[in-house]
Amino acid sequence: MAADVTDPVTAEFAAGYPFGLDRFQLDGCAALAAGDGVLVCAPTGAGKTVVGEFAVHLALAQGKKCFYTTPIKALSNQKHADLSARYGAHRVGLLTGDTSINGEAPIVVMTTEVLRNMLYAGSHSLTGLGYVVMDEVHYLADRFRGAVWEEVIIHLPASVRLVSLSATVSNAEEFADWLVTVRGHTRVVLEEHRPVPLFQHVMAGNRLYDLMSDDGLTVNPQLLEIAREDVKVERWRDHRDRGKGGFSQRPRSRARPPDRVDAVHRLDGEGLLPAIVFVFSRAGCDQSVERCVASGLRLVPDTQRATIREVAERHTAALSDDDLRVLGYAGWLDALERGVAAHHAGLLPAFKEAVEELFVRGLVRVVFATETLALGVNMPARSVVLTSLSKWDGETHADVTPGEYTQLTGRAGRRSIDVEGHAVVLWQAGLDPRQVAGLASTRTYPLRSSFRPSYNMAVNLVGGMGRDRARELLSSSFAQFQADRSVVGIARQVARNEEALQGYDEAATCEHGDVGEYDRLRRAIKDREAMLAREGSRQRRGAAREVLDALRTGDVIRVPGGRRAGVAVVLDPGKAPVRATPARGHLEDEPRPVVLTADRQVRRLSIVDFPSPPDVLGRLRIPKSFNARSPQSRRDLVSTLHHQGYTEASGRTSGRSSRGRSLAADDSELLRLRAALRAHPVHGCADREQHLRWSERRERLERETAALRRQVEERTHSLARTFDRVCGVLSDLGYLSGTGVTEHGARLARIYAESDLIVAECLRRRLWDDLDAPGLAAVVSTLVYEPRRPDEVPARVAPAPVMAVVSDTARVATDLAEREAHHRLDTLRAPDPGLCWAVHAWASGAGLGTVLAGADLTAGDFVRWVRQLVDLLDQLSADPVVGNAARSAVRALRRGVVSA
């Protein structure tokens, strides 16, 4: 709800918006105006960026600089455009990994990594910096990039006011408490109210159902009834497939999963467009667009086609006709002119940016998108549709979490445009409406730090402040802050346990002797008996295996126990040949004999059917005409078995008793322990069992307490210990010395990449010195590229001389991994050659069609990986030996779709 503005500076700022500021926005602005830092946590679409823009306003009014940081380049580009339109392009700069525009302007938009690098380098651009806005600060939970946010927060000069903008998290106060410890006074502004209310629905068949009843507290009973019908249908199908009865006729159900094209028609008919339809698959997004086009769907009038075409042509103007043909431009444009598009990481950035502009302008009405859109640019819609409540996380299909559900559906409802937003879940078999209601209502999304010291971070910290001061600084990270807070609760539990242990000691006291000593004897006997039982079982299994290995067709055996106990005749010894497995080398299969039992059943037995060796009673001749599937053949053979008297335990045996003598009966150590137990003075106490119960409780509690003490030890100063291990690796390799950073360490300090140490070590060993530009690009790509699936194998490989250096680089990574293991670390990822051929071909001048076809890559993936590669090669350009090749590689790679 808009609130009145009394402060003149805020009033001047607010006058530039077409809507009145809400109370939480004014509270955030007031905190900044008072000279405090501020943490604003609000739902997606609530308008928290207004507080960040007020920091820009204050900086200009005070003659200071303001850096506006974002987690991704696309969001930086969009924010640069917004601020340029508001304050003028001459006052706004942009710095991303591959873009530098007006970097000395008073307002600079940048990715968070750029600011981190500036802080480590002591850039002169930091002079006069008054405010830093960290948009999407909850990214610090990201396990790959989250550390960057904490590094920036810790390293920023104390004079800089920090504006942290976050999605709603349940531990905002904890995060703010940490900000106070490292940044000084910080005010927390929490807003849980959405400016545009969000209504939840489920679409089943061709109907749209409200998720909740009119009371807003209970799930719609119609949906619960549909779910019950769905269960009945599934049960009927299961019985039908198993050939069972139980249903007179097929149950009816309204729970038909809606077709995506039908769903779009339904939303259009309900006036719920524009919509974002989240499909957790790139191929699924593209196929949905194709089906919409094939169905003849058209969501925008013909009068808007020219405008749509103009936007598409403007965004793709830098691409050649050949590239556009390879990219399927004609089909993409046809879908756009119908008001339909896909949006995912596999698309070329130029295509995605055109879709984003058209969607915001209302010229694209439906976008089929993967979840990456929810974490990127500002594309609100009237409705958001989820086609599934599970998604592939790279390893398995995982359920959508409440936080993800809120992030995705938060796009629904455009401020100042829609009076309400709508979230729609498409029905799927097995859907539970109560699960959807739980996702929609849960509001506990804790922010957890992912901060860990890296090699680059270590040399920068040691070089800038020395090792001792660096350890202190790491101890002030949010990760350590959270670890220490958790230690407080654990330490309290340890204290309570220690108090309880004293009481247990008193209860377990016996006037006859030491109950603990007696209890230890009893446990030693139990452990010894268990060990001997396992050994006896292993010996019996081995003896059984020997007998099974010697079986022949026609042998009559007595199965000693279990479900198959009794006399049987061997039809097939079941001796499998030795087979090889790639993981375990040669593995000999255990024999699995096929037998005919005395009750005429044919069974395949395994080693588990023989708790002890079988007795071999004799042999029968199996007729050549015997057919195990014939009841008559089975009756005849069993008749012969009975006729020859094999129902009695007579005849040739394996020479071993089916039971055998227990190992425990003759074990001298067990006999000694039992004698010591009987001789112990506590053995004769009348209250012995009561004392022992208290002793057992004490033992359990002592084990629990020891585990808690280990947790306290592990978490206390855990970041500093990890830092020490990182420094240990660096010292071993000569990147750090007793006095600080060496020459090699100084080079490592300028390498910002996940594989920073591998890059530095390859440069140090001069492995890449003889590579030309395409070869260097191909080799370095192995330290950037990560396949989408771990089992991906490159379709083509780079030339042999290049692959030889790739192998050398992989050996360096292996050496470093062994060094890490010695210091109890595991941070480095093995190089992956999956991009080598494509990069080498592109840097050598190959066309886009050739590269994409030969590498089995999408255009978007190719461009994204090559741009990351260019960023790393830019860092190598300062090297005195490979610098020329690195600069040439950058020029060769920055062409066509990569530079568009």
PDB file of N, CA and C in Angstrom, residues 365-437:
ATOM      1  N   ARG A 365       2.814 -13.471 -26.149  1.00  0.00           N
ATOM      2  CA  ARG A 365       1.791 -13.706 -25.129  1.00  0.00           C
ATOM      3  C   ARG A 365       2.056 -14.950 -24.279  1.00  0.00           C
ATOM      4  N   VAL A 366       2.814 -15.903 -24.832  1.00  0.00           N
ATOM      5  CA  VAL A 366       3.137 -17.125 -24.085  1.00  0.00           C
ATOM      6  C   VAL A 366       4.599 -17.454 -24.303  1.00  0.00           C
ATOM      7  N   VAL A 367       5.320 -17.669 -23.214  1.00  0.00           N
ATOM      8  CA  VAL A 367       6.717 -18.099 -23.276  1.00  0.00           C
ATOM      9  C   VAL A 367       6.842 -19.433 -22.549  1.00  0.00           C
ATOM     10  N   PHE A 368       7.364 -20.433 -23.251  1.00  0.00           N
ATOM     11  CA  PHE A 368       7.675 -21.721 -22.624  1.00  0.00           C
ATOM     12  C   PHE A 368       9.133 -21.645 -22.173  1.00  0.00           C
ATOM     13  N   ALA A 369       9.348 -21.730 -20.862  1.00  0.00           N
ATOM     14  CA  ALA A 369      10.672 -21.430 -20.316  1.00  0.00           C
ATOM     15  C   ALA A 369      11.120 -22.490 -19.333  1.00  0.00           C
ATOM     16  N   THR A 370      12.440 -22.630 -19.223  1.00  0.00           N
ATOM     17  CA  THR A 370      13.016 -23.424 -18.148  1.00  0.00           C
ATOM     18  C   THR A 370      13.146 -22.539 -16.920  1.00  0.00           C
ATOM     19  N   GLU A 371      13.536 -23.132 -15.793  1.00  0.00           N
ATOM     20  CA  GLU A 371      13.564 -22.394 -14.535  1.00  0.00           C
ATOM     21  C   GLU A 371      14.601 -21.283 -14.524  1.00  0.00           C
ATOM     22  N   THR A 372      15.560 -21.292 -15.474  1.00  0.00           N
ATOM     23  CA  THR A 372      16.585 -20.244 -15.480  1.00  0.00           C
ATOM     24  C   THR A 372      15.969 -18.870 -15.654  1.00  0.00           C
ATOM     25  N   LEU A 373      14.807 -18.787 -16.299  1.00  0.00           N
ATOM     26  CA  LEU A 373      14.163 -17.487 -16.473  1.00  0.00           C
ATOM     27  C   LEU A 373      13.769 -16.890 -15.129  1.00  0.00           C
ATOM     28  N   ALA A 374      13.381 -17.742 -14.175  1.00  0.00           N
ATOM     29  CA  ALA A 374      12.944 -17.251 -12.872  1.00  0.00           C
ATOM     30  C   ALA A 374      14.076 -16.582 -12.113  1.00  0.00           C
ATOM     31  N   LEU A 375      15.329 -16.914 -12.468  1.00  0.00           N
ATOM     32  CA  LEU A 375      16.481 -16.357 -11.766  1.00  0.00           C
ATOM     33  C   LEU A 375      17.148 -15.243 -12.571  1.00  0.00           C
ATOM     34  N   GLY A 376      16.542 -14.862 -13.678  1.00  0.00           N
ATOM     35  CA  GLY A 376      17.199 -13.907 -14.561  1.00  0.00           C
ATOM     36  C   GLY A 376      16.503 -12.575 -14.631  1.00  0.00           C
ATOM     37  N   VAL A 377      16.187 -12.168 -15.864  1.00  0.00           N
ATOM     38  CA  VAL A 377      15.711 -10.819 -16.120  1.00  0.00           C
ATOM     39  C   VAL A 377      14.277 -10.638 -15.659  1.00  0.00           C
ATOM     40  N   ASN A 378      13.852  -9.394 -15.636  1.00  0.00           N
ATOM     41  CA  ASN A 378      12.518  -9.053 -15.158  1.00  0.00           C
ATOM     42  C   ASN A 378      11.500  -9.278 -16.270  1.00  0.00           C
ATOM     43  N   MET A 379      10.764 -10.370 -16.184  1.00  0.00           N
ATOM     44  CA  MET A 379       9.725 -10.690 -17.161  1.00  0.00           C
ATOM     45  C   MET A 379       8.448 -11.106 -16.432  1.00  0.00           C
ATOM     46  N   PRO A 380       7.740 -10.187 -15.827  1.00  0.00           N
ATOM     47  CA  PRO A 380       6.497 -10.555 -15.131  1.00  0.00           C
ATOM     48  C   PRO A 380       5.390 -10.896 -16.117  1.00  0.00           C
ATOM     49  N   ALA A 381       4.437 -11.682 -15.658  1.00  0.00           N
ATOM     50  CA  ALA A 381       3.314 -12.118 -16.487  1.00  0.00           C
ATOM     51  C   ALA A 381       2.041 -12.045 -15.669  1.00  0.00           C
ATOM     52  N   ARG A 382       0.906 -12.164 -16.342  1.00  0.00           N
ATOM     53  CA  ARG A 382      -0.347 -12.247 -15.590  1.00  0.00           C
ATOM     54  C   ARG A 382      -0.479 -13.617 -14.936  1.00  0.00           C
ATOM     55  N   SER A 383       0.011 -14.657 -15.644  1.00  0.00           N
ATOM     56  CA  SER A 383      -0.105 -16.020 -15.119  1.00  0.00           C
ATOM     57  C   SER A 383       1.211 -16.759 -15.281  1.00  0.00           C
ATOM     58  N   VAL A 384       1.414 -17.700 -14.389  1.00  0.00           N
ATOM     59  CA  VAL A 384       2.547 -18.618 -14.472  1.00  0.00           C
ATOM     60  C   VAL A 384       1.987 -20.036 -14.405  1.00  0.00           C
ATOM     61  N   VAL A 385       2.446 -20.893 -15.305  1.00  0.00           N
ATOM     62  CA  VAL A 385       1.980 -22.275 -15.371  1.00  0.00           C
ATOM     63  C   VAL A 385       3.146 -23.209 -15.092  1.00  0.00           C
ATOM     64  N   LEU A 386       2.949 -24.196 -14.222  1.00  0.00           N
ATOM     65  CA  LEU A 386       3.945 -25.236 -13.964  1.00  0.00           C
ATOM     66  C   LEU A 386       3.429 -26.535 -14.557  1.00  0.00           C
ATOM     67  N   THR A 387       4.178 -27.092 -15.505  1.00  0.00           N
ATOM     68  CA  THR A 387       3.751 -28.333 -16.141  1.00  0.00           C
ATOM     69  C   THR A 387       4.075 -29.557 -15.310  1.00  0.00           C
ATOM     70  N   SER A 388       4.907 -29.400 -14.299  1.00  0.00           N
ATOM     71  CA  SER A 388       5.303 -30.529 -13.456  1.00  0.00           C
ATOM     72  C   SER A 388       5.778 -29.991 -12.118  1.00  0.00           C
ATOM     73  N   LEU A 389       5.703 -30.826 -11.094  1.00  0.00           N
ATOM     74  CA  LEU A 389       6.222 -30.455  -9.780  1.00  0.00           C
ATOM     75  C   LEU A 389       7.509 -31.214  -9.455  1.00  0.00           C
ATOM     76  N   SER A 390       8.137 -31.768 -10.478  1.00  0.00           N
ATOM     77  CA  SER A 390       9.456 -32.369 -10.310  1.00  0.00           C
ATOM     78  C   SER A 390      10.317 -31.953 -11.487  1.00  0.00           C
ATOM     79  N   LYS A 391      11.636 -31.949 -11.275  1.00  0.00           N
ATOM     80  CA  LYS A 391      12.545 -31.513 -12.329  1.00  0.00           C
ATOM     81  C   LYS A 391      13.851 -32.276 -12.205  1.00  0.00           C
ATOM     82  N   TRP A 392      14.571 -32.334 -13.313  1.00  0.00           N
ATOM     83  CA  TRP A 392      15.878 -32.994 -13.343  1.00  0.00           C
ATOM     84  C   TRP A 392      16.918 -32.039 -12.786  1.00  0.00           C
ATOM     85  N   ASP A 393      17.632 -32.452 -11.732  1.00  0.00           N
ATOM     86  CA  ASP A 393      18.624 -31.579 -11.098  1.00  0.00           C
ATOM     87  C   ASP A 393      20.052 -31.873 -11.550  1.00  0.00           C
ATOM     88  N   GLY A 394      20.189 -32.644 -12.636  1.00  0.00           N
ATOM     89  CA  GLY A 394      21.506 -33.017 -13.130  1.00  0.00           C
ATOM     90  C   GLY A 394      21.895 -34.435 -12.746  1.00  0.00           C
ATOM     91  N   GLU A 395      21.237 -34.972 -11.717  1.00  0.00           N
ATOM     92  CA  GLU A 395      21.550 -36.330 -11.267  1.00  0.00           C
ATOM     93  C   GLU A 395      20.294 -37.197 -11.160  1.00  0.00           C
ATOM     94  N   THR A 396      19.183 -36.571 -10.770  1.00  0.00           N
ATOM     95  CA  THR A 396      17.952 -37.330 -10.581  1.00  0.00           C
ATOM     96  C   THR A 396      16.770 -36.388 -10.684  1.00  0.00           C
ATOM     97  N   HIS A 397      15.571 -36.962 -10.759  1.00  0.00           N
ATOM     98  CA  HIS A 397      14.367 -36.148 -10.761  1.00  0.00           C
ATOM     99  C   HIS A 397      14.027 -35.799  -9.309  1.00  0.00           C
ATOM    100  N   ALA A 398      13.994 -34.507  -9.019  1.00  0.00           N
ATOM    101  CA  ALA A 398      13.750 -34.039  -7.654  1.00  0.00           C
ATOM    102  C   ALA A 398      12.485 -33.197  -7.617  1.00  0.00           C
ATOM    103  N   ASP A 399      11.781 -33.257  -6.501  1.00  0.00           N
ATOM    104  CA  ASP A 399      10.576 -32.444  -6.337  1.00  0.00           C
ATOM    105  C   ASP A 399      10.938 -30.964  -6.252  1.00  0.00           C
ATOM    106  N   VAL A 400      10.056 -30.145  -6.801  1.00  0.00           N
ATOM    107  CA  VAL A 400      10.205 -28.696  -6.670  1.00  0.00           C
ATOM    108  C   VAL A 400      10.086 -28.333  -5.195  1.00  0.00           C
ATOM    109  N   THR A 401      10.998 -27.526  -4.686  1.00  0.00           N
ATOM    110  CA  THR A 401      10.957 -27.109  -3.277  1.00  0.00           C
ATOM    111  C   THR A 401      10.013 -25.926  -3.106  1.00  0.00           C
ATOM    112  N   PRO A 402       9.568 -25.668  -1.869  1.00  0.00           N
ATOM    113  CA  PRO A 402       8.729 -24.488  -1.650  1.00  0.00           C
ATOM    114  C   PRO A 402       9.391 -23.195  -2.119  1.00  0.00           C
ATOM    115  N   GLY A 403      10.702 -23.074  -1.891  1.00  0.00           N
ATOM    116  CA  GLY A 403      11.400 -21.869  -2.337  1.00  0.00           C
ATOM    117  C   GLY A 403      11.381 -21.727  -3.845  1.00  0.00           C
ATOM    118  N   GLU A 404      11.598 -22.841  -4.557  1.00  0.00           N
ATOM    119  CA  GLU A 404      11.567 -22.807  -6.017  1.00  0.00           C
ATOM    120  C   GLU A 404      10.169 -22.506  -6.517  1.00  0.00           C
ATOM    121  N   TYR A 405       9.159 -23.087  -5.871  1.00  0.00           N
ATOM    122  CA  TYR A 405       7.778 -22.833  -6.274  1.00  0.00           C
ATOM    123  C   TYR A 405       7.447 -21.345  -6.135  1.00  0.00           C
ATOM    124  N   THR A 406       7.854 -20.769  -5.028  1.00  0.00           N
ATOM    125  CA  THR A 406       7.595 -19.346  -4.812  1.00  0.00           C
ATOM    126  C   THR A 406       8.351 -18.488  -5.822  1.00  0.00           C
ATOM    127  N   GLN A 407       9.595 -18.863  -6.110  1.00  0.00           N
ATOM    128  CA  GLN A 407      10.395 -18.109  -7.078  1.00  0.00           C
ATOM    129  C   GLN A 407       9.751 -18.152  -8.458  1.00  0.00           C
ATOM    130  N   LEU A 408       9.268 -19.320  -8.847  1.00  0.00           N
ATOM    131  CA  LEU A 408       8.673 -19.483 -10.168  1.00  0.00           C
ATOM    132  C   LEU A 408       7.328 -18.752 -10.268  1.00  0.00           C
ATOM    133  N   THR A 409       6.458 -18.997  -9.311  1.00  0.00           N
ATOM    134  CA  THR A 409       5.128 -18.392  -9.382  1.00  0.00           C
ATOM    135  C   THR A 409       5.150 -16.908  -9.054  1.00  0.00           C
ATOM    136  N   GLY A 410       6.264 -16.442  -8.450  1.00  0.00           N
ATOM    137  CA  GLY A 410       6.364 -15.015  -8.117  1.00  0.00           C
ATOM    138  C   GLY A 410       6.346 -14.110  -9.333  1.00  0.00           C
ATOM    139  N   ARG A 411       6.550 -14.679 -10.523  1.00  0.00           N
ATOM    140  CA  ARG A 411       6.493 -13.892 -11.762  1.00  0.00           C
ATOM    141  C   ARG A 411       5.074 -13.450 -12.095  1.00  0.00           C
ATOM    142  N   ALA A 412       4.071 -14.098 -11.496  1.00  0.00           N
ATOM    143  CA  ALA A 412       2.688 -13.835 -11.861  1.00  0.00           C
ATOM    144  C   ALA A 412       2.166 -12.572 -11.177  1.00  0.00           C
ATOM    145  N   GLY A 413       1.593 -11.688 -11.960  1.00  0.00           N
ATOM    146  CA  GLY A 413       1.008 -10.460 -11.419  1.00  0.00           C
ATOM    147  C   GLY A 413       1.904  -9.268 -11.654  1.00  0.00           C
ATOM    148  N   ARG A 414       1.541  -8.419 -12.631  1.00  0.00           N
ATOM    149  CA  ARG A 414       2.367  -7.265 -13.000  1.00  0.00           C
ATOM    150  C   ARG A 414       1.895  -6.028 -12.258  1.00  0.00           C
ATOM    151  N   ARG A 415       2.790  -5.457 -11.491  1.00  0.00           N
ATOM    152  CA  ARG A 415       2.445  -4.280 -10.711  1.00  0.00           C
ATOM    153  C   ARG A 415       2.028  -3.137 -11.636  1.00  0.00           C
ATOM    154  N   SER A 416       0.958  -2.447 -11.251  1.00  0.00           N
ATOM    155  CA  SER A 416       0.388  -1.319 -11.986  1.00  0.00           C
ATOM    156  C   SER A 416      -0.284  -1.752 -13.284  1.00  0.00           C
ATOM    157  N   ILE A 417      -0.338  -3.068 -13.562  1.00  0.00           N
ATOM    158  CA  ILE A 417      -1.006  -3.566 -14.766  1.00  0.00           C
ATOM    159  C   ILE A 417      -2.119  -4.536 -14.385  1.00  0.00           C
ATOM    160  N   ASP A 418      -1.783  -5.534 -13.529  1.00  0.00           N
ATOM    161  CA  ASP A 418      -2.745  -6.565 -13.136  1.00  0.00           C
ATOM    162  C   ASP A 418      -3.264  -6.301 -11.728  1.00  0.00           C
ATOM    163  N   VAL A 419      -4.528  -6.586 -11.527  1.00  0.00           N
ATOM    164  CA  VAL A 419      -5.082  -6.470 -10.169  1.00  0.00           C
ATOM    165  C   VAL A 419      -4.827  -7.749  -9.388  1.00  0.00           C
ATOM    166  N   GLU A 420      -4.501  -8.841 -10.101  1.00  0.00           N
ATOM    167  CA  GLU A 420      -4.193 -10.100  -9.442  1.00  0.00           C
ATOM    168  C   GLU A 420      -3.344 -10.960 -10.367  1.00  0.00           C
ATOM    169  N   GLY A 421      -2.558 -11.855  -9.769  1.00  0.00           N
ATOM    170  CA  GLY A 421      -1.765 -12.805 -10.535  1.00  0.00           C
ATOM    171  C   GLY A 421      -2.311 -14.202 -10.331  1.00  0.00           C
ATOM    172  N   HIS A 422      -1.934 -15.121 -11.240  1.00  0.00           N
ATOM    173  CA  HIS A 422      -2.475 -16.480 -11.181  1.00  0.00           C
ATOM    174  C   HIS A 422      -1.368 -17.507 -11.396  1.00  0.00           C
ATOM    175  N   ALA A 423      -1.316 -18.483 -10.500  1.00  0.00           N
ATOM    176  CA  ALA A 423      -0.388 -19.602 -10.621  1.00  0.00           C
ATOM    177  C   ALA A 423      -1.199 -20.848 -10.926  1.00  0.00           C
ATOM    178  N   VAL A 424      -0.826 -21.568 -11.980  1.00  0.00           N
ATOM    179  CA  VAL A 424      -1.587 -22.730 -12.442  1.00  0.00           C
ATOM    180  C   VAL A 424      -0.659 -23.945 -12.504  1.00  0.00           C
ATOM    181  N   VAL A 425      -1.062 -25.027 -11.853  1.00  0.00           N
ATOM    182  CA  VAL A 425      -0.343 -26.298 -11.942  1.00  0.00           C
ATOM    183  C   VAL A 425      -1.164 -27.231 -12.826  1.00  0.00           C
ATOM    184  N   LEU A 426      -0.542 -27.793 -13.869  1.00  0.00           N
ATOM    185  CA  LEU A 426      -1.231 -28.740 -14.739  1.00  0.00           C
ATOM    186  C   LEU A 426      -1.292 -30.110 -14.068  1.00  0.00           C
ATOM    187  N   TRP A 427      -2.467 -30.709 -14.148  1.00  0.00           N
ATOM    188  CA  TRP A 427      -2.665 -32.016 -13.517  1.00  0.00           C
ATOM    189  C   TRP A 427      -1.759 -33.060 -14.142  1.00  0.00           C
ATOM    190  N   GLN A 428      -1.207 -33.918 -13.283  1.00  0.00           N
ATOM    191  CA  GLN A 428      -0.444 -35.082 -13.723  1.00  0.00           C
ATOM    192  C   GLN A 428      -0.871 -36.276 -12.903  1.00  0.00           C
ATOM    193  N   ALA A 429      -0.689 -37.463 -13.449  1.00  0.00           N
ATOM    194  CA  ALA A 429      -1.038 -38.676 -12.717  1.00  0.00           C
ATOM    195  C   ALA A 429      -0.327 -38.697 -11.374  1.00  0.00           C
ATOM    196  N   GLY A 430      -1.061 -38.967 -10.318  1.00  0.00           N
ATOM    197  CA  GLY A 430      -0.484 -39.031  -8.983  1.00  0.00           C
ATOM    198  C   GLY A 430      -0.381 -37.696  -8.277  1.00  0.00           C
ATOM    199  N   LEU A 431      -0.853 -36.617  -8.908  1.00  0.00           N
ATOM    200  CA  LEU A 431      -0.772 -35.298  -8.263  1.00  0.00           C
ATOM    201  C   LEU A 431      -1.623 -35.273  -6.995  1.00  0.00           C
ATOM    202  N   ASP A 432      -1.071 -34.730  -5.942  1.00  0.00           N
ATOM    203  CA  ASP A 432      -1.789 -34.561  -4.677  1.00  0.00           C
ATOM    204  C   ASP A 432      -2.040 -33.073  -4.467  1.00  0.00           C
ATOM    205  N   PRO A 433      -3.290 -32.616  -4.535  1.00  0.00           N
ATOM    206  CA  PRO A 433      -3.571 -31.181  -4.355  1.00  0.00           C
ATOM    207  C   PRO A 433      -3.056 -30.641  -3.027  1.00  0.00           C
ATOM    208  N   ARG A 434      -2.989 -31.494  -2.016  1.00  0.00           N
ATOM    209  CA  ARG A 434      -2.474 -31.037  -0.718  1.00  0.00           C
ATOM    210  C   ARG A 434      -0.989 -30.718  -0.797  1.00  0.00           C
ATOM    211  N   GLN A 435      -0.265 -31.453  -1.672  1.00  0.00           N
ATOM    212  CA  GLN A 435       1.148 -31.145  -1.881  1.00  0.00           C
ATOM    213  C   GLN A 435       1.289 -29.759  -2.507  1.00  0.00           C
ATOM    214  N   VAL A 436       0.450 -29.454  -3.487  1.00  0.00           N
ATOM    215  CA  VAL A 436       0.502 -28.132  -4.122  1.00  0.00           C
ATOM    216  C   VAL A 436       0.199 -27.056  -3.092  1.00  0.00           C
ATOM    217  N   ALA A 437      -0.819 -27.287  -2.260  1.00  0.00           N
ATOM    218  CA  ALA A 437      -1.159 -26.311  -1.231  1.00  0.00           C
ATOM    219  C   ALA A 437      -0.012 -26.110  -0.257  1.00  0.00           C
TER     220      ALA A 437
END
